[in-house]
Structure formats: C-alpha cells, structure tokens
GROMACS .gro file of C-alpha atoms in nm:
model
  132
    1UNK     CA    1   2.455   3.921   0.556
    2UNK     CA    2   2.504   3.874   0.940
    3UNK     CA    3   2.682   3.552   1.072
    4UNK     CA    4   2.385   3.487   1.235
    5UNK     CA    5   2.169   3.520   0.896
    6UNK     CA    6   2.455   3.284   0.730
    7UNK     CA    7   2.454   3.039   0.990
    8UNK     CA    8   2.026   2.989   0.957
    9UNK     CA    9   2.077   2.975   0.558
   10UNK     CA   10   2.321   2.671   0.623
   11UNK     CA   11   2.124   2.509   0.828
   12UNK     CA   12   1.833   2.528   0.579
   13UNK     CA   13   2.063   2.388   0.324
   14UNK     CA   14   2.152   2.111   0.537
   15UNK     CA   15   1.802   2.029   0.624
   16UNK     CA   16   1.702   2.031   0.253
   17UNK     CA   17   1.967   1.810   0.172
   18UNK     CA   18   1.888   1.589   0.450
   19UNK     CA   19   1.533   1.606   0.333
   20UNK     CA   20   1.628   1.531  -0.025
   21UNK     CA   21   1.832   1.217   0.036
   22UNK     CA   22   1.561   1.051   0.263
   23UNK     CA   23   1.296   1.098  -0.040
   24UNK     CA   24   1.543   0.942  -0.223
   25UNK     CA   25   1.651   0.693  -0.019
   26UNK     CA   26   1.298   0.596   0.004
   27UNK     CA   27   1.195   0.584  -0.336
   28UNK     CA   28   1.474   0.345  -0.395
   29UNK     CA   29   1.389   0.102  -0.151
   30UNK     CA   30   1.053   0.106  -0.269
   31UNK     CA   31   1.163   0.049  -0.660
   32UNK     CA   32   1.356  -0.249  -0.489
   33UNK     CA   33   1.055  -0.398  -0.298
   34UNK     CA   34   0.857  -0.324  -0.646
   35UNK     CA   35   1.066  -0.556  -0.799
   36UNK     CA   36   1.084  -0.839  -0.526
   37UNK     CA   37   0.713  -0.851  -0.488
   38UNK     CA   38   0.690  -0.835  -0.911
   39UNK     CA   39   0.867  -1.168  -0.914
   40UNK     CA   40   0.705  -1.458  -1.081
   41UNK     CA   41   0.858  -1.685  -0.775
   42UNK     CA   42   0.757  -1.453  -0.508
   43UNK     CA   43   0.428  -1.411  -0.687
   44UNK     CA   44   0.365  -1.796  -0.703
   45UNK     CA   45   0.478  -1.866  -0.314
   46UNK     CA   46   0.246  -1.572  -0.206
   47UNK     CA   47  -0.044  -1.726  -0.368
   48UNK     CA   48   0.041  -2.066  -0.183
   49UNK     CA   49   0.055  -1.909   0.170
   50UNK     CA   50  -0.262  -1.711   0.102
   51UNK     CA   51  -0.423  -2.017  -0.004
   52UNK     CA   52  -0.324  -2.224   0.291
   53UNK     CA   53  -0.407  -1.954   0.529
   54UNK     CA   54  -0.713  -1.938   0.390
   55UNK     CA   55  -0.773  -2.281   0.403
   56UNK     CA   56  -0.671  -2.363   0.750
   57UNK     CA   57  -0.934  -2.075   0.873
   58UNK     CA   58  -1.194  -2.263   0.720
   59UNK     CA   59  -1.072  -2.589   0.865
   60UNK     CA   60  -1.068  -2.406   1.185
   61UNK     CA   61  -1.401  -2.198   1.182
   62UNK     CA   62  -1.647  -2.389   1.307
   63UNK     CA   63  -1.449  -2.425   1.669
   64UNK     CA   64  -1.343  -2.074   1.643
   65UNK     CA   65  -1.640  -1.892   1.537
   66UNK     CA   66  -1.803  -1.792   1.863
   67UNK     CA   67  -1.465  -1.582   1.935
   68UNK     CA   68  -1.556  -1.415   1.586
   69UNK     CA   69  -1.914  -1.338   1.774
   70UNK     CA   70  -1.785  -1.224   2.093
   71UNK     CA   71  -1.530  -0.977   1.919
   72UNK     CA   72  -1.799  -0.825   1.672
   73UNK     CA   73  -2.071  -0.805   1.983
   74UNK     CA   74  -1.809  -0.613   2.181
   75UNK     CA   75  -1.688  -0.364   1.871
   76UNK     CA   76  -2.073  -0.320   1.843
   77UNK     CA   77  -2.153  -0.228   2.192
   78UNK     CA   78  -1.801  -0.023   2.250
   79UNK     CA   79  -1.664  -0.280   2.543
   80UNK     CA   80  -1.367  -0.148   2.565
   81UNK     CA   81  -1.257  -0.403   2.873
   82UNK     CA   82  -1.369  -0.747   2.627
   83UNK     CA   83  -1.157  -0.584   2.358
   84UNK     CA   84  -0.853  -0.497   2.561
   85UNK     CA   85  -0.835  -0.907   2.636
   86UNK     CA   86  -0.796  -0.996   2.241
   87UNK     CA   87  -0.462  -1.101   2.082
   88UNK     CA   88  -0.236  -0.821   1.941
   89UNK     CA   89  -0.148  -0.987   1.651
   90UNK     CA   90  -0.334  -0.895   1.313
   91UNK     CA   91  -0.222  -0.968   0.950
   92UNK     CA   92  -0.115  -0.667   0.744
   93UNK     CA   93  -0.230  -0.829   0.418
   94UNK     CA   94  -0.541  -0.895   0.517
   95UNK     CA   95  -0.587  -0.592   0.765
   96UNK     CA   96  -0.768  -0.821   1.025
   97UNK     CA   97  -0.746  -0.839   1.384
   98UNK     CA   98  -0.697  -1.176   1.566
   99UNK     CA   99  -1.025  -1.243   1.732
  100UNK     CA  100  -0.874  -1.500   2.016
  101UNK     CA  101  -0.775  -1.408   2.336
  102UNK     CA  102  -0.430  -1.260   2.377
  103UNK     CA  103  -0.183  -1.572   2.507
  104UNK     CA  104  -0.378  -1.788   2.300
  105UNK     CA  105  -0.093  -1.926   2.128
  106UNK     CA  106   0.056  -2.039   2.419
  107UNK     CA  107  -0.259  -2.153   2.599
  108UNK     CA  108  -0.508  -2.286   2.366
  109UNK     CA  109  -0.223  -2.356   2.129
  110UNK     CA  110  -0.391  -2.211   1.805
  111UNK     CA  111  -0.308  -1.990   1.568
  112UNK     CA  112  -0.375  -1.651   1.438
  113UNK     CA  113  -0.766  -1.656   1.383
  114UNK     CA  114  -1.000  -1.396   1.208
  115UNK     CA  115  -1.188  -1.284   0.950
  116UNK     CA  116  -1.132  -1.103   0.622
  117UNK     CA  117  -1.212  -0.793   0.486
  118UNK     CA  118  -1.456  -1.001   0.259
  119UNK     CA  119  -1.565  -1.192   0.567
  120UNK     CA  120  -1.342  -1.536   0.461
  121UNK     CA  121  -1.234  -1.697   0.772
  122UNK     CA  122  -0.828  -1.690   0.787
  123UNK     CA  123  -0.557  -1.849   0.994
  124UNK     CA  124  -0.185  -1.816   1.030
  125UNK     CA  125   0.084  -1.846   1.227
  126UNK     CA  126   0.369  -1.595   1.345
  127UNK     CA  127   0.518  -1.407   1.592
  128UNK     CA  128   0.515  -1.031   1.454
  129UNK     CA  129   0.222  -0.845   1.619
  130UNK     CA  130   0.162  -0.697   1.298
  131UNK     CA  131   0.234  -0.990   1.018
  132UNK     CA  132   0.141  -1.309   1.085
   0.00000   0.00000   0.00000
C-alpha cells in the first residue's frame, strides 16, 4: 500500500469515527430531551401555557382578525410584497406564522397573533423568531 493509499484510508477512518460519535452524540441528547418533555411537571406546565395561549388568541381575535384576512388573501393571490411586511416570528409548536405586521410588538404593542393548524386563534409572547 502507497503512503498516499494509507494516508486516504486514515482519513476515512477518521471521518467514520467523526461520523459515528455525532450519531451518537445525537441520539443521546435526544434520549435526554425524551425524558424532560416525558415529565409529569413539564407535561402539566405545557398544558397551562398552551391553554393560556390559546385563550388569549381568542380574547384577542375579534381586533385581530382582519390581519388573519389580509395574510390568507395575500398567500392566496401570491403577493409576495404584502407578505414580505409580516412578523418573522412563528411558533414551532403550533407551526403558525404571525399574521401582524413585522415591528408590531414594538408599535402596536401586541403579541404574537395567528392561527392554528386546526384554525384556533393563538397568541403568545417571545422574542425567538422561531418559538414564541
């Protein structure tokens, strides 16, 4: 076997191993997170924040409706300029898109606003584009 031939069979060792402990690493950070989310407590204060979120965005949907309208009339007709002016944030759980105008938070001082999957109206607050 050449050097050259020893030296590429290294490196395909290496990048196995490397390969082989992020799997691994991953799968055990996902048996931990398992867990967590498995606990009664976490369970029980889930339930509470999905309730209250849920709760607020009905308290909250008759004012905040027509920004529901004007998002689902531009998705429907393609404007890509209306959508552009909507608020980044969205709530993984839910896998909804804020239908206020970005800065509203600041401006109009109100919080995350949308709609379900299911089409329940839902409201939260946070500053993670992608969790609130």
């Amino acid at each position: 076997m050449s050097a050259s031939d020893q030296e590429a069979a290294e490196q395909r060792v290496q990048d196995a191993v490397r390969r082989h402990a992020r799997t691994r690493a991953f799968a055990e950070a996902e048996d931990v997170i398992t867990a967590v989310l498995a606990d009664p407590g976490v369970q029980e204060a889930r339930a509470r924040v999905e309730a209250s979120e849920t709760e607020l965005g009905m308290e909250l949907c008759a004012r905040l409706q027509p920004f529901q309208d004007r998002y689902d009339q531009a998705v429907a007709e393609g404007d890509a300029a209306r959508l552009t002016g909507v608020c980044g944030g969205k709530h993984g759980r839910w896998g909804r898109i804020c239908v206020l105008p970005d800065g509203h938070e600041t401006s109009m001082e109100e919080p995350h606003w949308g709609r379900t999957s299911e089409g329940r109206p839902i409201a939260g607050v946070g500053s993670a584009p992608d969790d609130w």
